[in-house]
Short mmCIF file of C-alpha atoms in Angstrom, two decimals:
data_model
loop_
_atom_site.label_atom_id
_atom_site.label_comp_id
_atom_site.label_asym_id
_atom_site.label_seq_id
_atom_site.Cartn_x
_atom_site.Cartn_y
_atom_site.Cartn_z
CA UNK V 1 7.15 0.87 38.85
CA UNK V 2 5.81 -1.85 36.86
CA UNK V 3 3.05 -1.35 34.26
CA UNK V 4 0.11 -3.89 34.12
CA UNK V 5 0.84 -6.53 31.06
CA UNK V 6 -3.43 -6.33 30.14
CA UNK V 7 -3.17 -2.09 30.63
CA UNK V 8 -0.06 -2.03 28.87
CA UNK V 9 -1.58 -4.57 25.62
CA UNK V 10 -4.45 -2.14 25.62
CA UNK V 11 -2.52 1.01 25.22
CA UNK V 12 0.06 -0.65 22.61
CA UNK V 13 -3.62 -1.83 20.64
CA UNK V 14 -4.74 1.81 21.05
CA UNK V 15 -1.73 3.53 19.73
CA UNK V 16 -1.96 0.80 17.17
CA UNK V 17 -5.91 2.34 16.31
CA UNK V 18 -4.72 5.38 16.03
CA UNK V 19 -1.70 4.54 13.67
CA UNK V 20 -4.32 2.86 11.61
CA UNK V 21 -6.95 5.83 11.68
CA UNK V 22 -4.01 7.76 10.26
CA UNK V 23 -3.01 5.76 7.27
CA UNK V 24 -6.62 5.15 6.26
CA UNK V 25 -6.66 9.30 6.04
CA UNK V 26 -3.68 9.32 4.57
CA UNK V 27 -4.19 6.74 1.86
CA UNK V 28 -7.58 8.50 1.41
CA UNK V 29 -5.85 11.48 0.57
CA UNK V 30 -3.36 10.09 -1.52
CA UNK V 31 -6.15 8.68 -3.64
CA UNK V 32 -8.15 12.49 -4.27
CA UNK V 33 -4.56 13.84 -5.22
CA UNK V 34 -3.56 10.87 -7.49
CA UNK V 35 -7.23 10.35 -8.60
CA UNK V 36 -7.19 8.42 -12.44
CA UNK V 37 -3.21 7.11 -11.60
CA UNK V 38 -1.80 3.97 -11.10
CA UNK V 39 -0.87 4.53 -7.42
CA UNK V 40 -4.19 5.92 -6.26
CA UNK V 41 -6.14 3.45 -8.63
CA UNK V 42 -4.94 0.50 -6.68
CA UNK V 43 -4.79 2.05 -3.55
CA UNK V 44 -7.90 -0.47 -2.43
CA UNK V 45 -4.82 -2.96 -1.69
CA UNK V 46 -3.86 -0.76 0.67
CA UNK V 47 -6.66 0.31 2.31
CA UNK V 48 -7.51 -3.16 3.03
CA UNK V 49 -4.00 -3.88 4.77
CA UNK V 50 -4.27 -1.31 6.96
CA UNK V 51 -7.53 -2.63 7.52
CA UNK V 52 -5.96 -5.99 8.13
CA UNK V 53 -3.56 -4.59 10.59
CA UNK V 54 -6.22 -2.71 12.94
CA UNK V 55 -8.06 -5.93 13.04
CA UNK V 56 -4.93 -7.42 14.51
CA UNK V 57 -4.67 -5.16 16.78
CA UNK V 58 -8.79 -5.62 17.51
CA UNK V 59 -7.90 -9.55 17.85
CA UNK V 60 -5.73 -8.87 20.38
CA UNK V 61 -7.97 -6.33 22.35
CA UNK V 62 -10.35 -9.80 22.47
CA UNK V 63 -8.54 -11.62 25.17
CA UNK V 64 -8.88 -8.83 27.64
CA UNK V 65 -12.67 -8.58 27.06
CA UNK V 66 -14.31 -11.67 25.85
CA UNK V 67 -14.38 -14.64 27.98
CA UNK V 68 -13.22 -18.37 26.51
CA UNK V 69 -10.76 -16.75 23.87
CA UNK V 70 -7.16 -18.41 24.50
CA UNK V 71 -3.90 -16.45 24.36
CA UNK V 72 -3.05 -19.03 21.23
CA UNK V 73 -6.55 -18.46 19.62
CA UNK V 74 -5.60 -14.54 19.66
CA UNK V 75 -2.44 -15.01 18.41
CA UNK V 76 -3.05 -16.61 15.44
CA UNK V 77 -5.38 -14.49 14.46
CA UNK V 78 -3.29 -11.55 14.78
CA UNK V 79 -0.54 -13.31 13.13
CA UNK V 80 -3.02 -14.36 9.91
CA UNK V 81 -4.31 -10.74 9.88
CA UNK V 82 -0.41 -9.57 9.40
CA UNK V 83 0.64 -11.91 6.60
CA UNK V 84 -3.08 -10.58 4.79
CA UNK V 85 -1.68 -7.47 4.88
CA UNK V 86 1.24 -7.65 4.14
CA UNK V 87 0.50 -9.60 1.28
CA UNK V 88 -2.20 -6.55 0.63
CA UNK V 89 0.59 -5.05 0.39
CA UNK V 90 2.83 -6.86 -1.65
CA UNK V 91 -0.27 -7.11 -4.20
CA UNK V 92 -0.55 -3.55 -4.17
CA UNK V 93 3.63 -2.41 -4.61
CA UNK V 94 3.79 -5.08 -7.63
CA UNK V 95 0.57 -4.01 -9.33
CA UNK V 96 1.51 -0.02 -9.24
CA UNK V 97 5.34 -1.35 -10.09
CA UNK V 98 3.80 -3.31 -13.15
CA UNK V 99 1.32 -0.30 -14.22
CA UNK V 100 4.49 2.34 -13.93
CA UNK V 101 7.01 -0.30 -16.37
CA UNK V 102 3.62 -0.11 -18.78
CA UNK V 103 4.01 3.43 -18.87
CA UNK V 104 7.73 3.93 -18.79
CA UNK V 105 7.92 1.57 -22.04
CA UNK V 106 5.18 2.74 -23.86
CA UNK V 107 7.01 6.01 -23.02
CA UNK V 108 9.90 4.95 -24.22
CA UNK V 109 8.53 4.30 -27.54
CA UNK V 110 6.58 7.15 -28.31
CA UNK V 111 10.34 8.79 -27.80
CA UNK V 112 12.15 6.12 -30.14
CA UNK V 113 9.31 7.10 -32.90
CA UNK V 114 9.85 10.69 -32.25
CA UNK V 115 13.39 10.33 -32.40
CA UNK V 116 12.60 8.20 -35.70
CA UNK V 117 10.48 11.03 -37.05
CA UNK V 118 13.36 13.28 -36.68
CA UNK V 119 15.83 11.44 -37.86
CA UNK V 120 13.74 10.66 -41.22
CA UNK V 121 12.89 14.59 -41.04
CA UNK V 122 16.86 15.81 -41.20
CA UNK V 123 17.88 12.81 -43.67
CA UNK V 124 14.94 14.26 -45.67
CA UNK V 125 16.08 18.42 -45.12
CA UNK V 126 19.55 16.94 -46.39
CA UNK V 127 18.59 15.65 -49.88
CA UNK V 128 16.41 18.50 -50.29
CA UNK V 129 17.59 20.61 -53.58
CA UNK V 130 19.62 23.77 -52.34
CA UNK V 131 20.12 22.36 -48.83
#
């Protein structure tokens, strides 16, 4: 039996929705857990993707119910609202990526002065008289 290609859009689009319903909770979750970090500060970035990518799925809901849109006009809309996000994306992996390397190396340094300190600390327990 073959499906409908316009029923069959509509319940791809409507499985996308719901997809998209569930990473906006998610990502709204992950932001009250990680509240003050890196990850959850820039979490906007996503947020907005998966914003991008339910509007793609929208765009292509719009040939099915408004009149005058062409299959062409609808698919370069969805296409433009996938690069956004994924470029939402991108920004979002490089900015957490750069805010984590900030903190692993300035992390890394409180250790090497630490290590310093102790190091200073035992050369200075070895000169000590009766050591």
């Amino acid at each position: 039996m073959l499906v409908d290609r316009s029923k069959l859009d509509l319940l791809i689009g409507l499985v996308g929705l719901g997809v998209a319903a569930m990473l906006l909770l998610e990502a709204g979750r992950v932001r009250a857990i990680a509240w003050g970090g890196a990850i959850a500060e820039k979490i906007n970035y996503v947020v907005l993707a998966v914003l991008c990518l339910a509007s793609s799925a929208l765009a292509r809901w719009t040939q099915n119910f408004v009149a005058g849109v062409t299959a062409e006009q609808v698919e370069l809309a969805a296409e433009m609202l996938m690069i956004a996000a994924m470029a939402l994306l991108g920004l979002y992996f490089a900015s957490v990526r750069k805010a984590l390397q900030g903190f692993l190396t300035s992390m890394t340094g409180s250790e090497k002065l630490s290590d310093e300190a102790r190091s200073v600390s035992t050369d200075a327990g070895e000169d000590a008289p009766g050591a």
